[in-house]
């Protein structure tokens, strides 16, 4: 999205080359939208998925022009959205933009980035040994595979029944229809995995282990709204308890008036970043401990058809929910022995496959990616104190270990959760991309 926004910047001509470093054969879809399964649906409706904040109907118009099959209930497949992003990216890479920017794609992985001696640019090293010297480097790294907070032995990690990344290219392919499976987590990733297993004809027992025992909420009807109450009641509140109290009161009022609760939550979306930023770090930590899991359930919802499919599996007894936390996994021959803890109770569950559905790894102090590791070791990239992403300024410029703001390294996307908390969905990402492109525009002329 940043690439596309740069290409659409007004002015110029800019005598600047823009390099996209992307190891995947097809640039654009990334990890989230490369899935080749039609049952993996987006959890945001099509009318809200335009890549351009200023053109809200762009994705809908693309669907009509490309004669894509109708998306059921406005929920398109991830694969469909991947094609949309692929075409946008390819159109930028095909020729210089009207503003003079030239775009190049390197199908390589970046393994390191080091500042030049004068500190005014960086050299990015690619896996094949080539180097790219650049005045600005933007880390658009997306999400990293799940990593449960477990100390797993090398034997478990190598076990064919342990699936650390359900989105990997060969993920889940060795699960036979009758195999027993355990999922860690009950969020949207777990629901996608269940739908994928069902599409493959899986009928073996599936145990879902989750501390809350909650599934994501279901999307309500389109077209409902609720008047924003941020300016009058939430602006300036500095504690989680105060904000939760106000939101709960509005949910009760809506329900008493026969209205759905979802639009109340949705009305907060434009101001979520400001609510988060108004809390001191201690309050943000309190939110993460006590409210974040419930917030995830009510905020990140599932398409109705997905929720109905999972409910059918539950009713049929194929899937069962087990309250608790996975605290240990060890090998047991061809199986895996999983310890599930709930309070003082410990239970052993023996299964043939364990799939981590805990969501992406956000803690940049634990991310083993070589590029991240090199920047972290050099003090150019500083993980935030709450382990949500990277410490940045308001424009996404990385803050160094010395507390300075870099004028070379930037980031956007999930890595900016410390600033916004909500920084993963398309409406937030496209806004960040447009804002960062505009912030970089004066440097394009200067460079």
Tab-separated table of C-alpha atoms in Angstrom:
chain	number	residue	atom	x	y	z
A	1	UNK	CA	0.000	0.000	0.000
A	2	UNK	CA	2.905	2.352	0.695
A	3	UNK	CA	4.338	1.544	-2.735
A	4	UNK	CA	1.031	2.459	-4.386
A	5	UNK	CA	0.653	5.636	-2.328
A	6	UNK	CA	4.172	6.775	-3.307
A	7	UNK	CA	3.328	6.218	-6.966
A	8	UNK	CA	0.235	8.397	-6.605
A	9	UNK	CA	1.943	11.329	-4.881
A	10	UNK	CA	1.349	14.626	-6.686
A	11	UNK	CA	4.164	16.856	-7.854
A	12	UNK	CA	7.535	15.851	-9.146
A	13	UNK	CA	9.231	14.845	-11.230
A	14	UNK	CA	11.185	13.041	-8.503
A	15	UNK	CA	14.494	11.584	-9.653
A	16	UNK	CA	14.315	8.739	-7.129
A	17	UNK	CA	14.391	4.937	-7.323
A	18	UNK	CA	12.140	2.938	-5.004
A	19	UNK	CA	13.223	-0.650	-4.289
A	20	UNK	CA	10.766	-3.287	-3.098
A	21	UNK	CA	12.536	-6.177	-1.370
A	22	UNK	CA	10.095	-9.103	-1.313
A	23	UNK	CA	11.186	-12.763	-1.326
A	24	UNK	CA	7.801	-14.061	-2.484
A	25	UNK	CA	7.428	-14.726	-6.203
A	26	UNK	CA	4.300	-12.577	-6.358
A	27	UNK	CA	4.560	-9.144	-4.678
A	28	UNK	CA	1.456	-7.643	-3.143
A	29	UNK	CA	-0.616	-10.292	-1.369
A	30	UNK	CA	1.948	-11.018	1.342
A	31	UNK	CA	1.320	-13.650	3.992
A	32	UNK	CA	-2.248	-12.683	4.843
A	33	UNK	CA	-3.709	-12.818	1.337
A	34	UNK	CA	-1.679	-15.578	-0.308
A	35	UNK	CA	-3.902	-18.377	0.955
A	36	UNK	CA	-5.126	-20.504	-1.940
A	37	UNK	CA	-8.260	-21.602	-0.114
A	38	UNK	CA	-11.638	-20.118	-0.894
A	39	UNK	CA	-12.935	-20.971	2.590
A	40	UNK	CA	-10.517	-18.471	4.168
A	41	UNK	CA	-12.675	-15.345	4.215
A	42	UNK	CA	-11.752	-11.802	5.135
A	43	UNK	CA	-13.286	-10.659	8.400
A	44	UNK	CA	-13.950	-7.173	7.005
A	45	UNK	CA	-16.737	-6.534	4.500
A	46	UNK	CA	-15.854	-5.582	0.931
A	47	UNK	CA	-17.114	-1.959	1.110
A	48	UNK	CA	-14.393	-1.167	3.681
A	49	UNK	CA	-11.402	-2.688	1.885
A	50	UNK	CA	-10.335	-0.051	-0.629
A	51	UNK	CA	-6.565	0.463	-0.708
A	52	UNK	CA	-7.154	4.221	-0.947
A	53	UNK	CA	-8.684	6.185	1.959
A	54	UNK	CA	-9.775	8.884	-0.502
A	55	UNK	CA	-11.488	6.347	-2.838
A	56	UNK	CA	-13.728	4.191	-0.616
A	57	UNK	CA	-15.302	2.331	-3.546
A	58	UNK	CA	-12.035	1.381	-5.265
A	59	UNK	CA	-12.153	-2.296	-4.227
A	60	UNK	CA	-15.863	-2.597	-5.062
A	61	UNK	CA	-15.216	-1.100	-8.492
A	62	UNK	CA	-12.331	-3.530	-9.010
A	63	UNK	CA	-14.597	-6.454	-8.112
A	64	UNK	CA	-17.127	-5.302	-10.710
A	65	UNK	CA	-14.525	-4.621	-13.399
A	66	UNK	CA	-12.701	-7.927	-12.871
A	67	UNK	CA	-15.999	-9.844	-12.927
A	68	UNK	CA	-15.030	-11.587	-9.702
A	69	UNK	CA	-17.696	-13.952	-8.373
A	70	UNK	CA	-20.005	-12.328	-5.862
A	71	UNK	CA	-18.634	-12.386	-2.321
A	72	UNK	CA	-21.227	-14.070	-0.060
A	73	UNK	CA	-22.713	-11.519	2.351
A	74	UNK	CA	-19.972	-9.077	1.239
A	75	UNK	CA	-17.205	-11.234	2.766
A	76	UNK	CA	-14.649	-11.978	0.064
A	77	UNK	CA	-11.999	-14.652	0.211
A	78	UNK	CA	-8.453	-13.728	1.215
A	79	UNK	CA	-7.417	-15.052	-2.188
A	80	UNK	CA	-9.645	-12.505	-3.960
A	81	UNK	CA	-8.191	-9.617	-1.984
A	82	UNK	CA	-4.714	-10.940	-2.703
A	83	UNK	CA	-5.392	-10.659	-6.437
A	84	UNK	CA	-6.523	-7.061	-5.930
A	85	UNK	CA	-3.300	-6.146	-4.120
A	86	UNK	CA	-1.231	-8.069	-6.663
A	87	UNK	CA	-2.687	-6.115	-9.561
A	88	UNK	CA	-2.194	-2.783	-7.781
A	89	UNK	CA	1.441	-3.639	-7.060
A	90	UNK	CA	2.184	-4.959	-10.543
A	91	UNK	CA	0.731	-1.805	-12.120
A	92	UNK	CA	3.200	0.283	-10.088
A	93	UNK	CA	6.180	-1.913	-10.875
A	94	UNK	CA	5.420	-2.017	-14.596
A	95	UNK	CA	6.631	1.500	-15.481
A	96	UNK	CA	7.710	4.814	-13.873
A	97	UNK	CA	4.978	6.714	-12.101
A	98	UNK	CA	3.607	9.989	-13.414
A	99	UNK	CA	5.555	11.769	-10.658
A	100	UNK	CA	8.841	10.318	-11.942
A	101	UNK	CA	9.444	7.676	-9.257
A	102	UNK	CA	10.961	4.450	-10.624
A	103	UNK	CA	10.128	1.147	-8.967
A	104	UNK	CA	12.186	-2.049	-8.821
A	105	UNK	CA	11.380	-5.389	-7.205
A	106	UNK	CA	14.029	-7.712	-5.746
A	107	UNK	CA	12.807	-11.255	-5.103
A	108	UNK	CA	15.182	-11.655	-2.216
A	109	UNK	CA	15.108	-11.525	1.543
A	110	UNK	CA	16.773	-8.616	3.328
A	111	UNK	CA	19.128	-10.028	5.960
A	112	UNK	CA	20.746	-6.872	7.357
A	113	UNK	CA	20.687	-3.073	7.207
A	114	UNK	CA	23.565	-0.928	8.391
A	115	UNK	CA	23.975	2.831	8.560
A	116	UNK	CA	26.649	4.381	6.368
A	117	UNK	CA	29.537	6.195	8.042
A	118	UNK	CA	27.886	9.594	7.750
A	119	UNK	CA	24.641	8.189	9.190
A	120	UNK	CA	22.583	9.725	6.385
A	121	UNK	CA	21.669	6.522	4.559
A	122	UNK	CA	21.711	2.750	4.996
A	123	UNK	CA	23.017	-0.244	3.112
A	124	UNK	CA	20.521	-3.083	2.903
A	125	UNK	CA	22.101	-6.486	2.357
A	126	UNK	CA	20.113	-9.117	0.468
A	127	UNK	CA	20.343	-12.877	0.941
A	128	UNK	CA	22.197	-13.341	-2.356
A	129	UNK	CA	24.917	-10.889	-1.290
A	130	UNK	CA	23.724	-7.882	-3.269
A	131	UNK	CA	23.504	-4.536	-1.490
A	132	UNK	CA	21.152	-1.587	-1.930
A	133	UNK	CA	22.165	1.799	-0.567
A	134	UNK	CA	19.139	3.893	0.285
A	135	UNK	CA	18.413	7.237	1.880
A	136	UNK	CA	15.232	5.897	3.516
A	137	UNK	CA	14.425	2.333	4.541
A	138	UNK	CA	10.847	1.385	5.453
A	139	UNK	CA	10.216	-1.835	7.360
A	140	UNK	CA	6.881	-3.075	6.012
A	141	UNK	CA	7.328	-6.519	7.545
A	142	UNK	CA	3.726	-7.399	8.318
A	143	UNK	CA	3.065	-10.177	10.823
A	144	UNK	CA	5.453	-12.853	12.010
A	145	UNK	CA	4.329	-16.464	12.608
A	146	UNK	CA	2.736	-17.353	15.959
A	147	UNK	CA	5.074	-18.260	18.793
A	148	UNK	CA	3.367	-19.484	21.975
A	149	UNK	CA	5.034	-18.451	25.196
A	150	UNK	CA	6.401	-21.970	25.687
A	151	UNK	CA	9.904	-23.354	25.922
A	152	UNK	CA	9.603	-26.096	23.340
A	153	UNK	CA	12.336	-28.642	22.877
A	154	UNK	CA	14.034	-28.990	19.520
A	155	UNK	CA	12.441	-32.435	19.308
A	156	UNK	CA	8.949	-30.946	19.552
A	157	UNK	CA	9.744	-28.206	17.037
A	158	UNK	CA	10.943	-30.813	14.544
A	159	UNK	CA	7.997	-33.125	15.135
A	160	UNK	CA	5.809	-33.471	12.013
A	161	UNK	CA	2.734	-33.111	14.188
A	162	UNK	CA	3.681	-29.689	15.575
A	163	UNK	CA	2.506	-26.838	13.344
A	164	UNK	CA	3.994	-23.540	14.488
A	165	UNK	CA	2.624	-21.551	11.558
A	166	UNK	CA	-0.829	-22.431	10.170
A	167	UNK	CA	-0.218	-20.009	7.301
A	168	UNK	CA	2.950	-21.682	6.025
A	169	UNK	CA	3.019	-22.926	2.400
A	170	UNK	CA	2.807	-26.612	3.409
A	171	UNK	CA	0.800	-26.066	6.592
A	172	UNK	CA	-1.576	-28.813	7.714
A	173	UNK	CA	-1.051	-30.948	4.616
A	174	UNK	CA	0.087	-34.007	6.588
A	175	UNK	CA	-3.075	-34.126	8.731
A	176	UNK	CA	-5.098	-37.198	7.746
A	177	UNK	CA	-8.919	-37.039	7.950
A	178	UNK	CA	-9.014	-39.258	11.069
A	179	UNK	CA	-6.099	-37.674	12.967
A	180	UNK	CA	-6.645	-36.086	16.374
A	181	UNK	CA	-5.811	-32.363	16.517
A	182	UNK	CA	-5.359	-29.748	19.254
A	183	UNK	CA	-5.547	-26.010	18.535
A	184	UNK	CA	-3.912	-23.468	20.853
A	185	UNK	CA	-6.235	-20.458	20.835
A	186	UNK	CA	-9.822	-19.820	19.758
A	187	UNK	CA	-9.571	-16.620	17.712
A	188	UNK	CA	-10.012	-15.930	14.016
A	189	UNK	CA	-6.935	-18.000	13.101
A	190	UNK	CA	-8.411	-21.028	14.876
A	191	UNK	CA	-11.686	-20.581	13.014
A	192	UNK	CA	-9.851	-20.468	9.678
A	193	UNK	CA	-7.954	-23.643	10.569
A	194	UNK	CA	-11.193	-25.428	11.473
A	195	UNK	CA	-12.759	-24.388	8.160
A	196	UNK	CA	-9.667	-25.565	6.297
A	197	UNK	CA	-9.719	-28.938	8.048
A	198	UNK	CA	-13.424	-29.354	7.279
A	199	UNK	CA	-12.837	-28.522	3.608
A	200	UNK	CA	-10.177	-31.252	3.529
A	201	UNK	CA	-12.695	-33.781	4.831
A	202	UNK	CA	-11.247	-33.992	8.334
A	203	UNK	CA	-13.519	-35.803	10.785
A	204	UNK	CA	-11.151	-36.699	13.613
A	205	UNK	CA	-11.528	-35.171	17.100
A	206	UNK	CA	-10.392	-31.557	17.491
A	207	UNK	CA	-9.710	-29.991	20.895
A	208	UNK	CA	-9.534	-26.199	21.122
A	209	UNK	CA	-7.686	-24.952	24.211
A	210	UNK	CA	-8.394	-21.360	25.225
A	211	UNK	CA	-8.238	-19.524	28.520
A	212	UNK	CA	-11.440	-17.557	27.947
A	213	UNK	CA	-13.414	-20.217	26.116
A	214	UNK	CA	-14.765	-17.510	23.817
A	215	UNK	CA	-15.043	-17.534	20.044
A	216	UNK	CA	-14.921	-14.270	18.075
A	217	UNK	CA	-18.207	-12.392	17.894
A	218	UNK	CA	-20.196	-12.517	14.687
A	219	UNK	CA	-20.649	-9.558	12.355
A	220	UNK	CA	-24.094	-7.977	12.508
A	221	UNK	CA	-26.134	-6.556	9.619
A	222	UNK	CA	-24.524	-3.911	7.420
A	223	UNK	CA	-25.714	-0.323	7.554
A	224	UNK	CA	-26.221	0.200	11.287
A	225	UNK	CA	-24.463	3.081	13.015
A	226	UNK	CA	-24.115	4.723	16.411
A	227	UNK	CA	-23.356	8.376	17.088
A	228	UNK	CA	-19.761	8.898	18.230
A	229	UNK	CA	-19.439	9.819	21.903
A	230	UNK	CA	-15.638	10.190	21.956
A	231	UNK	CA	-15.426	13.995	21.963
A	232	UNK	CA	-17.996	14.517	24.722
A	233	UNK	CA	-17.283	11.571	27.006
A	234	UNK	CA	-13.990	9.820	26.266
A	235	UNK	CA	-11.496	12.487	25.184
A	236	UNK	CA	-8.910	13.019	27.886
A	237	UNK	CA	-9.802	10.005	30.040
A	238	UNK	CA	-6.588	8.527	31.392
A	239	UNK	CA	-7.697	5.234	32.926
A	240	UNK	CA	-9.006	1.982	31.492
A	241	UNK	CA	-11.756	1.788	34.112
A	242	UNK	CA	-13.164	5.190	33.108
A	243	UNK	CA	-13.275	4.296	29.416
A	244	UNK	CA	-14.772	0.843	30.023
A	245	UNK	CA	-17.443	2.364	32.269
A	246	UNK	CA	-18.539	4.831	29.584
A	247	UNK	CA	-18.533	2.232	26.791
A	248	UNK	CA	-20.557	-0.239	28.856
A	249	UNK	CA	-23.136	2.444	29.624
A	250	UNK	CA	-23.602	3.137	25.912
A	251	UNK	CA	-23.885	-0.583	25.146
A	252	UNK	CA	-26.643	-0.882	27.775
A	253	UNK	CA	-28.425	2.174	26.393
A	254	UNK	CA	-28.318	0.786	22.873
A	255	UNK	CA	-29.689	-2.584	23.993
A	256	UNK	CA	-32.445	-0.922	26.022
A	257	UNK	CA	-33.461	0.929	22.868
A	258	UNK	CA	-33.527	-2.289	20.870
A	259	UNK	CA	-30.304	-1.502	19.014
A	260	UNK	CA	-27.402	-3.837	18.332
A	261	UNK	CA	-24.266	-3.464	20.514
A	262	UNK	CA	-21.817	-3.760	17.596
A	263	UNK	CA	-22.259	-0.231	16.187
A	264	UNK	CA	-21.387	1.143	19.645
A	265	UNK	CA	-17.991	-0.570	19.443
A	266	UNK	CA	-17.581	0.398	15.786
A	267	UNK	CA	-18.167	4.068	16.588
A	268	UNK	CA	-14.919	4.022	18.603
A	269	UNK	CA	-12.790	2.939	15.662
A	270	UNK	CA	-11.673	6.380	14.359
A	271	UNK	CA	-10.549	7.341	17.870
A	272	UNK	CA	-9.025	4.114	19.198
A	273	UNK	CA	-5.494	5.417	18.735
A	274	UNK	CA	-6.242	8.569	20.721
A	275	UNK	CA	-7.908	6.586	23.511
A	276	UNK	CA	-4.858	4.298	23.714
A	277	UNK	CA	-2.371	7.181	23.643
A	278	UNK	CA	-4.176	9.002	26.457
A	279	UNK	CA	-3.424	6.149	28.859
A	280	UNK	CA	-0.144	6.105	30.782
A	281	UNK	CA	1.925	2.979	30.219
A	282	UNK	CA	0.684	1.424	33.465
A	283	UNK	CA	-2.918	1.770	32.240
A	284	UNK	CA	-2.019	0.328	28.835
A	285	UNK	CA	-0.499	-2.661	30.637
A	286	UNK	CA	-3.673	-2.989	32.724
A	287	UNK	CA	-5.746	-3.048	29.535
A	288	UNK	CA	-3.548	-5.811	28.090
A	289	UNK	CA	-3.905	-7.903	31.262
A	290	UNK	CA	-7.609	-7.527	31.908
A	291	UNK	CA	-9.481	-6.243	28.858
A	292	UNK	CA	-7.539	-7.061	25.672
A	293	UNK	CA	-8.824	-10.643	25.334
A	294	UNK	CA	-12.452	-9.536	25.657
A	295	UNK	CA	-11.822	-6.583	23.340
A	296	UNK	CA	-10.434	-8.963	20.713
A	297	UNK	CA	-13.620	-11.036	20.883
A	298	UNK	CA	-16.004	-8.101	20.392
A	299	UNK	CA	-13.841	-6.054	18.042
A	300	UNK	CA	-12.420	-8.620	15.592
A	301	UNK	CA	-15.470	-10.496	14.350
A	302	UNK	CA	-16.174	-13.463	12.186
A	303	UNK	CA	-18.303	-13.646	9.024
A	304	UNK	CA	-21.687	-15.208	9.900
A	305	UNK	CA	-21.155	-18.164	7.557
A	306	UNK	CA	-17.863	-19.034	9.261
A	307	UNK	CA	-19.394	-18.868	12.722
A	308	UNK	CA	-22.266	-21.094	11.577
A	309	UNK	CA	-19.847	-23.669	10.150
A	310	UNK	CA	-17.856	-23.843	13.395
A	311	UNK	CA	-21.067	-24.153	15.404
A	312	UNK	CA	-22.079	-27.150	13.281
A	313	UNK	CA	-18.747	-28.811	14.146
A	314	UNK	CA	-19.343	-28.125	17.828
A	315	UNK	CA	-22.885	-29.495	17.664
A	316	UNK	CA	-21.671	-32.621	15.884
A	317	UNK	CA	-19.083	-33.248	18.590
A	318	UNK	CA	-16.155	-33.075	16.157
A	319	UNK	CA	-14.821	-29.977	17.912
A	320	UNK	CA	-14.786	-29.405	21.662
A	321	UNK	CA	-13.646	-26.404	23.678
A	322	UNK	CA	-11.371	-26.981	26.674
A	323	UNK	CA	-10.788	-24.128	29.084
A	324	UNK	CA	-7.201	-23.652	30.145
A	325	UNK	CA	-3.701	-22.826	28.981
A	326	UNK	CA	-1.189	-25.051	27.220
A	327	UNK	CA	1.817	-25.068	29.550
A	328	UNK	CA	3.953	-27.886	28.147
A	329	UNK	CA	4.306	-30.067	25.056
A	330	UNK	CA	6.502	-33.128	24.680
A	331	UNK	CA	6.836	-35.900	22.144
A	332	UNK	CA	5.218	-39.282	22.742
A	333	UNK	CA	6.373	-41.455	19.861
A	334	UNK	CA	4.418	-40.374	16.791
A	335	UNK	CA	2.066	-38.341	19.011
A	336	UNK	CA	2.389	-35.204	21.113
A	337	UNK	CA	1.585	-35.036	24.827
A	338	UNK	CA	0.066	-31.677	25.769
A	339	UNK	CA	-0.292	-30.380	29.312
A	340	UNK	CA	-3.326	-28.132	29.815
A	341	UNK	CA	-3.481	-26.123	33.040
A	342	UNK	CA	-6.526	-24.435	34.538
A	343	UNK	CA	-5.958	-23.028	37.979
A	344	UNK	CA	-4.442	-25.841	40.037
A	345	UNK	CA	-5.747	-28.534	37.703
A	346	UNK	CA	-3.434	-30.148	35.170
A	347	UNK	CA	-4.596	-32.456	32.420
A	348	UNK	CA	-2.660	-34.419	29.823
A	349	UNK	CA	-4.058	-34.568	26.291
A	350	UNK	CA	-2.448	-36.867	23.740
A	351	UNK	CA	-2.978	-35.939	20.099
A	352	UNK	CA	-1.368	-36.476	16.723
A	353	UNK	CA	-1.176	-32.785	15.797
A	354	UNK	CA	-0.847	-29.477	17.643
A	355	UNK	CA	-1.500	-26.238	15.735
A	356	UNK	CA	-0.497	-22.864	17.149
A	357	UNK	CA	-3.351	-20.413	16.567
A	358	UNK	CA	-2.224	-17.817	19.096
A	359	UNK	CA	-1.955	-14.996	16.594
A	360	UNK	CA	1.192	-13.343	15.238
A	361	UNK	CA	4.335	-12.834	17.284
A	362	UNK	CA	4.401	-9.139	18.202
A	363	UNK	CA	7.336	-9.005	20.602
A	364	UNK	CA	10.265	-7.642	18.591
A	365	UNK	CA	12.692	-8.718	21.307
A	366	UNK	CA	11.843	-12.343	20.407
A	367	UNK	CA	11.563	-12.103	16.613
A	368	UNK	CA	14.473	-14.095	15.121
A	369	UNK	CA	14.319	-12.582	11.627
A	370	UNK	CA	17.922	-11.677	10.622
A	371	UNK	CA	17.036	-8.158	9.461
A	372	UNK	CA	15.214	-7.428	12.709
A	373	UNK	CA	18.043	-8.992	14.718
A	374	UNK	CA	20.703	-6.860	12.990
A	375	UNK	CA	18.810	-3.624	13.546
A	376	UNK	CA	18.012	-4.567	17.133
A	377	UNK	CA	21.643	-5.444	17.910
A	378	UNK	CA	22.850	-2.141	16.449
A	379	UNK	CA	20.357	-0.154	18.531
A	380	UNK	CA	18.441	1.148	15.522
A	381	UNK	CA	15.305	-0.860	16.406
A	382	UNK	CA	13.977	-0.788	19.965
A	383	UNK	CA	11.126	-3.122	21.029
A	384	UNK	CA	8.553	-1.308	23.139
A	385	UNK	CA	8.168	-1.992	26.863
A	386	UNK	CA	4.805	-3.749	26.451
A	387	UNK	CA	6.099	-6.120	23.743
A	388	UNK	CA	3.618	-4.938	21.124
A	389	UNK	CA	5.980	-3.800	18.371
A	390	UNK	CA	8.618	-1.140	17.667
A	391	UNK	CA	9.203	2.193	19.408
A	392	UNK	CA	8.632	5.012	16.877
A	393	UNK	CA	7.748	8.664	16.632
A	394	UNK	CA	4.375	9.894	15.371
A	395	UNK	CA	5.402	9.397	11.720
A	396	UNK	CA	6.680	5.848	12.130
A	397	UNK	CA	10.376	6.802	12.295
A	398	UNK	CA	12.260	4.334	14.479
A	399	UNK	CA	13.534	5.564	17.840
A	400	UNK	CA	17.078	4.438	18.597
A	401	UNK	CA	18.464	2.907	21.782
A	402	UNK	CA	19.909	6.363	22.554
A	403	UNK	CA	16.442	7.905	22.392
A	404	UNK	CA	17.007	9.687	19.093
A	405	UNK	CA	14.582	9.642	16.155
A	406	UNK	CA	16.013	8.064	13.019
A	407	UNK	CA	15.776	9.952	9.746
A	408	UNK	CA	16.645	6.774	7.815
A	409	UNK	CA	14.555	3.914	9.239
A	410	UNK	CA	10.743	3.900	9.247
A	411	UNK	CA	8.029	1.322	9.760
A	412	UNK	CA	4.283	0.882	9.365
A	413	UNK	CA	1.694	-1.815	9.961
A	414	UNK	CA	1.497	-4.211	12.922
A	415	UNK	CA	4.900	-3.026	14.163
A	416	UNK	CA	3.227	0.275	15.104
A	417	UNK	CA	0.871	-1.267	17.652
A	418	UNK	CA	2.670	0.553	20.502
A	419	UNK	CA	1.388	3.830	19.037
A	420	UNK	CA	-2.143	2.803	18.081
A	421	UNK	CA	-2.786	-0.657	19.583
A	422	UNK	CA	-5.114	-1.284	16.603
A	423	UNK	CA	-2.722	-1.535	13.657
A	424	UNK	CA	-3.546	-4.663	11.670
A	425	UNK	CA	-6.719	-4.134	9.633
A	426	UNK	CA	-6.920	-2.613	6.142
A	427	UNK	CA	-8.638	0.658	7.188
A	428	UNK	CA	-5.777	1.412	9.599
A	429	UNK	CA	-2.998	0.215	7.295
A	430	UNK	CA	-4.091	2.236	4.268
A	431	UNK	CA	-4.297	5.390	6.403
A	432	UNK	CA	-0.775	4.799	7.719
A	433	UNK	CA	0.522	4.195	4.189
A	434	UNK	CA	-1.015	7.409	2.863
A	435	UNK	CA	0.296	9.414	5.817
A	436	UNK	CA	3.828	7.997	5.547
A	437	UNK	CA	3.954	8.625	1.785
A	438	UNK	CA	2.986	12.261	2.387
A	439	UNK	CA	5.582	12.554	5.160
A	440	UNK	CA	8.298	11.222	2.839
A	441	UNK	CA	7.298	13.456	-0.078
A	442	UNK	CA	9.525	16.462	0.868
A	443	UNK	CA	12.517	14.133	1.196
A	444	UNK	CA	11.949	12.783	-2.315
A	445	UNK	CA	12.578	16.216	-3.764
A	446	UNK	CA	15.552	16.820	-1.461
A	447	UNK	CA	17.123	13.414	-2.118
